[in-house]
GROMACS .gro file of C-alpha atoms in nm:
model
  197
    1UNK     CA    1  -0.091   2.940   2.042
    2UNK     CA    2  -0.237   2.916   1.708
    3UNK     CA    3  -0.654   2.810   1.751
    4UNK     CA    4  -0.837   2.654   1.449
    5UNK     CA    5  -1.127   2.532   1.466
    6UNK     CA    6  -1.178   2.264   1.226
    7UNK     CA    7  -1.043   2.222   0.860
    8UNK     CA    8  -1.254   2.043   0.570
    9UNK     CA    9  -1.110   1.935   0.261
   10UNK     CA   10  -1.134   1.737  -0.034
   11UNK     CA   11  -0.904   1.695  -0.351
   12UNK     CA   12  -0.571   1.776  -0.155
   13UNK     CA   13  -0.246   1.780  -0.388
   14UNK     CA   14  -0.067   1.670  -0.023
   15UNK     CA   15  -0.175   1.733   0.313
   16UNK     CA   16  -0.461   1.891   0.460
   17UNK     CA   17  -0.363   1.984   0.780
   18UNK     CA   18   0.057   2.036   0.822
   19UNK     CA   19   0.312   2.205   1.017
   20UNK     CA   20   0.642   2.225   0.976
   21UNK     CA   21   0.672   2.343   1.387
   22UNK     CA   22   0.475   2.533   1.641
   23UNK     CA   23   0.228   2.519   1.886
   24UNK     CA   24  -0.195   2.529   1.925
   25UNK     CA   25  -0.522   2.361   1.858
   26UNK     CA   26  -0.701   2.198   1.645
   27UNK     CA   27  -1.056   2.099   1.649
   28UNK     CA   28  -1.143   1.853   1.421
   29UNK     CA   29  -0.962   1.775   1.056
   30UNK     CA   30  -1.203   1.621   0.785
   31UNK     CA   31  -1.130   1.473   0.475
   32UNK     CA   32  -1.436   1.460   0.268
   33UNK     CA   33  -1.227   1.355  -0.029
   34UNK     CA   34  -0.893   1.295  -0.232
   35UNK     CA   35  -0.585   1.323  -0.001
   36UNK     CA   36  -0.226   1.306  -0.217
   37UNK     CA   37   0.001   1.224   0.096
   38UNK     CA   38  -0.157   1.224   0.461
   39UNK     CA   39  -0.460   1.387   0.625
   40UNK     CA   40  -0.191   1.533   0.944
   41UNK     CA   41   0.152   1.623   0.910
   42UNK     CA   42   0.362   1.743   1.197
   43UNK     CA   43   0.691   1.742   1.047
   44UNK     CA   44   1.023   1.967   1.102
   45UNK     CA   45   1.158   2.047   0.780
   46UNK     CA   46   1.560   1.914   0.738
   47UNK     CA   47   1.658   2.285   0.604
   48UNK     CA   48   1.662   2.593   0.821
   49UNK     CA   49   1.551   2.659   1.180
   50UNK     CA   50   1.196   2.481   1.257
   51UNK     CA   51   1.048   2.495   1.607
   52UNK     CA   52   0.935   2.142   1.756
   53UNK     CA   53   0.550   2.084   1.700
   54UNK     CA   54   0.301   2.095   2.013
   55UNK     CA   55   0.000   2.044   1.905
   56UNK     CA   56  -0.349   1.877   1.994
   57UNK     CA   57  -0.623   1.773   1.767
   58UNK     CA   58  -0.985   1.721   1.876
   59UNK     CA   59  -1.085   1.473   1.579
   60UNK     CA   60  -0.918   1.313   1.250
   61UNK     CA   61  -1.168   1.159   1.007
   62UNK     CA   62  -0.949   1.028   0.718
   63UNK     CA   63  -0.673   0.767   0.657
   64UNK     CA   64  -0.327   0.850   0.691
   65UNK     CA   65  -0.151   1.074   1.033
   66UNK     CA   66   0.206   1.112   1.073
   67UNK     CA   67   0.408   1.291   1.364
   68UNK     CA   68   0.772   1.289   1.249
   69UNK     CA   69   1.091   1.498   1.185
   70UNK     CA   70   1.262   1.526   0.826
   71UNK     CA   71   1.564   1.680   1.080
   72UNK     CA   72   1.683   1.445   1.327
   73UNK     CA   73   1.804   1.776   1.536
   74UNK     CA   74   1.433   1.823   1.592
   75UNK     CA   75   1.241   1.618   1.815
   76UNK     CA   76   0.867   1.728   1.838
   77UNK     CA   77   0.730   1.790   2.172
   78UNK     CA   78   0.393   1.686   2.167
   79UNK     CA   79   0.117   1.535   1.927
   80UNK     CA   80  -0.214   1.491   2.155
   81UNK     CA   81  -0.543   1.373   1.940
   82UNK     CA   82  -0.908   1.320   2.049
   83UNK     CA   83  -1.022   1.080   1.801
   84UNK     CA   84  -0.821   0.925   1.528
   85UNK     CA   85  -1.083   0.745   1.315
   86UNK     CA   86  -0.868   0.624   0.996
   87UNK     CA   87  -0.951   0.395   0.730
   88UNK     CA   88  -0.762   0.268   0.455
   89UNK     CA   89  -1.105   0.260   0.228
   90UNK     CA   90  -1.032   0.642   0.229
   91UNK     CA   91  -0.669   0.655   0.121
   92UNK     CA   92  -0.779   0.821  -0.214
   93UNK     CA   93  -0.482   1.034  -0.474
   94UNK     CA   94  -0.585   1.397  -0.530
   95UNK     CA   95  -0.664   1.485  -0.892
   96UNK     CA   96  -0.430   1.591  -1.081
   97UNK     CA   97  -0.239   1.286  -0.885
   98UNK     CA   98  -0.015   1.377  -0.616
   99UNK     CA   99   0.360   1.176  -0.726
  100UNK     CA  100   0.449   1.075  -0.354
  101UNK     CA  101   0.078   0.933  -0.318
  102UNK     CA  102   0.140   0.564  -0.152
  103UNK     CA  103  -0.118   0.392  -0.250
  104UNK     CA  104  -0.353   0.123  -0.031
  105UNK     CA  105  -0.007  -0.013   0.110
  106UNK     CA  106   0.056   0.328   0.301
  107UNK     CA  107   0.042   0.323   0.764
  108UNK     CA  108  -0.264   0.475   0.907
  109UNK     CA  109  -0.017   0.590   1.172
  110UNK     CA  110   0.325   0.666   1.146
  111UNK     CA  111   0.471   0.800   1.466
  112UNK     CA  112   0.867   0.892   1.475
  113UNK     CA  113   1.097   1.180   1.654
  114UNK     CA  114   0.811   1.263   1.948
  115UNK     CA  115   0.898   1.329   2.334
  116UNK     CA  116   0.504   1.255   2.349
  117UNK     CA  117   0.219   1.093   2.133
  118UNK     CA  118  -0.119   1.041   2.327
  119UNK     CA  119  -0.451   0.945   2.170
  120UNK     CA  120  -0.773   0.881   2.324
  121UNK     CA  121  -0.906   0.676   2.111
  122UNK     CA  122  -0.767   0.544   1.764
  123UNK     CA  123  -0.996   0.333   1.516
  124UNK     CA  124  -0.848   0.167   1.227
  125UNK     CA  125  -1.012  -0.055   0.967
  126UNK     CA  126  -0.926  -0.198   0.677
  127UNK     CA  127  -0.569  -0.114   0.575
  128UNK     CA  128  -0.397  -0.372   0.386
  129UNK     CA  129  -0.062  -0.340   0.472
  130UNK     CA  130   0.052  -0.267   0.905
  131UNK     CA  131  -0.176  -0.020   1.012
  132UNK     CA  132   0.052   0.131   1.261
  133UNK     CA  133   0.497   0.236   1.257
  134UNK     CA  134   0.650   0.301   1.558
  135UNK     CA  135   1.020   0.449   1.493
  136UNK     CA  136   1.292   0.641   1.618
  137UNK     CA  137   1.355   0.891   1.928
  138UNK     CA  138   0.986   0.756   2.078
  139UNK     CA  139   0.982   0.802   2.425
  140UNK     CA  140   0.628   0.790   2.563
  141UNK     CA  141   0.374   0.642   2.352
  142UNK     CA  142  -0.019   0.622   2.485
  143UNK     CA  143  -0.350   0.506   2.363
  144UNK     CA  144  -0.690   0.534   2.563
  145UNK     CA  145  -0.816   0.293   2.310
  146UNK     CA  146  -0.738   0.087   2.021
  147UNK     CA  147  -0.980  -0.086   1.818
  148UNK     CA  148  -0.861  -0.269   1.500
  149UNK     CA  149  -1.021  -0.481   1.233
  150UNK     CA  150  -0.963  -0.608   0.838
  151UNK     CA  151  -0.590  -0.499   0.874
  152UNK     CA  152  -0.303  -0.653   0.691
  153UNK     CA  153  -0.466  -0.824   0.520
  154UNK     CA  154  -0.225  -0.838   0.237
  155UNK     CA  155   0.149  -0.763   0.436
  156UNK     CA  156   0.314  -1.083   0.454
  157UNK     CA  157   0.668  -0.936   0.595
  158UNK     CA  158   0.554  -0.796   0.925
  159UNK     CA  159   0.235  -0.951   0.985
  160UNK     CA  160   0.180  -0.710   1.274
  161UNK     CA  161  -0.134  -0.405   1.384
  162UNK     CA  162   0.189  -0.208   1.556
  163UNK     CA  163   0.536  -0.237   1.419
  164UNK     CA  164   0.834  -0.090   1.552
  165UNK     CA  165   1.070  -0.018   1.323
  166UNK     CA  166   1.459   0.085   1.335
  167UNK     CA  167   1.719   0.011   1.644
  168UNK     CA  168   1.566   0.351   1.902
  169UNK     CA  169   1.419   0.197   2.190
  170UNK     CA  170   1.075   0.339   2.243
  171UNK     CA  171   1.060   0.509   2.591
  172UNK     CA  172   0.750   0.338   2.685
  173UNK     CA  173   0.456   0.228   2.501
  174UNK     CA  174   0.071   0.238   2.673
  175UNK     CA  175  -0.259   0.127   2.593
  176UNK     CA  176  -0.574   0.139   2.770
  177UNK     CA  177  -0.783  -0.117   2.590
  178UNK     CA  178  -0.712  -0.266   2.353
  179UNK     CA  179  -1.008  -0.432   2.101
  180UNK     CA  180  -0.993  -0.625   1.776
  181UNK     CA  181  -0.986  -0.916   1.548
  182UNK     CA  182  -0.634  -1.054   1.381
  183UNK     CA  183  -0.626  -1.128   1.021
  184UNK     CA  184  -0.543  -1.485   1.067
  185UNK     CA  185  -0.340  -1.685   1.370
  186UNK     CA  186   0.006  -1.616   1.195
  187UNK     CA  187  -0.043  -1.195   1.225
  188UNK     CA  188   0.084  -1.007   1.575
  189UNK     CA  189  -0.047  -0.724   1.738
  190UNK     CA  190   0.265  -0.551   1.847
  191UNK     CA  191   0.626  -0.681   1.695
  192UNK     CA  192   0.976  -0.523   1.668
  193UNK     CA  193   1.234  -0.582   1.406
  194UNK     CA  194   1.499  -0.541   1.671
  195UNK     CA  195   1.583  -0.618   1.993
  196UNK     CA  196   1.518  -0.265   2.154
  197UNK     CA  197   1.159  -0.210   2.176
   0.00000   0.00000   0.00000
């Protein structure tokens, strides 16, 4: 039941806002500058005894979110957000530079190991390779709103805003509305490299 209400940061060696397990709130998260690795990290460690994550965030102004579990014991609970406003303009290494930094190549959303992900509204621009990993142990997946524009623009493997990736089925997968404009006509909105999505 941890309550925070917002968390501002700029020239971050790796993540501004993680936890390794737990439960609260979270009002906004604001990167105002250099991120090494993401802006959000829910993530289980893979030694010792971490609790699930529960959390919700109000508002994430940066580039790069992930909700996933270094343990594959550990499936989070729940990752709720607001506002997910993410763009790959703002993927920017900390200084001194942070030696797991990704680069302009990195997802804006990487979602793995979750009973449930829900976000009202997500807004990604200008990521050059997918925006947006779906992987294992999934099960309910939901977006109020997605709007998309100048992504992969420079992925030629996937070609896709929403990839799922590895051989989990995904429970289910939602979206409200979905709004935006594809690269060119040989890019997909949602694609699987398997036959289990």
């Amino acid at each position: 039941n941890i309550q925070i209400e917002g968390i501002i940061g700029s020239n971050i060696l790796r993540v501004l806002f993680a936890s390794s397990g737990g439960q609260g709130e979270v009002g906004f998260v604001l990167a105002t500058g250099g991120v090494g690795y993401k802006d959000v990290d829910l993530e289980p460690n893979a030694e010792g005894l971490y609790q699930p994550n529960n959390w919700h965030i109000g508002h994430v102004y940066g580039s790069r979110v992930q909700v996933v579990s270094a343990d594959e014991a550990v499936q989070n609970e729940n990752a709720s957000f607001g506002t997910l406003d993410l763009s790959g303009d703002r993927i920017i290494d900390s200084t001194p530079a942070y030696s797991g930094h990704s680069g302009s190549n990195d997802f804006a959303l990487s979602i793995d190991d979750v009973r449930k992900f829900h976000c009202d509204n997500l807004t990604i621009r200008n990521y050059d390779g997918v925006p947006v990993k779906l992987g294992r142990n999934a099960d309910n997946i939901s977006f109020g709103k997605v709007d998309f524009g100048a992504v992969g623009t420079a992925e030629i493997t996937y070609k896709s805003v929403i990839l799922h990736l590895g051989s989990d089925p995904i429970g289910i997968l939602s979206i409200g509305l979905l709004k935006g404009t594809l690269h060119n006509n040989s890019r997909y909105i949602l694609r699987s490299d398997t036959e289990m999505l």
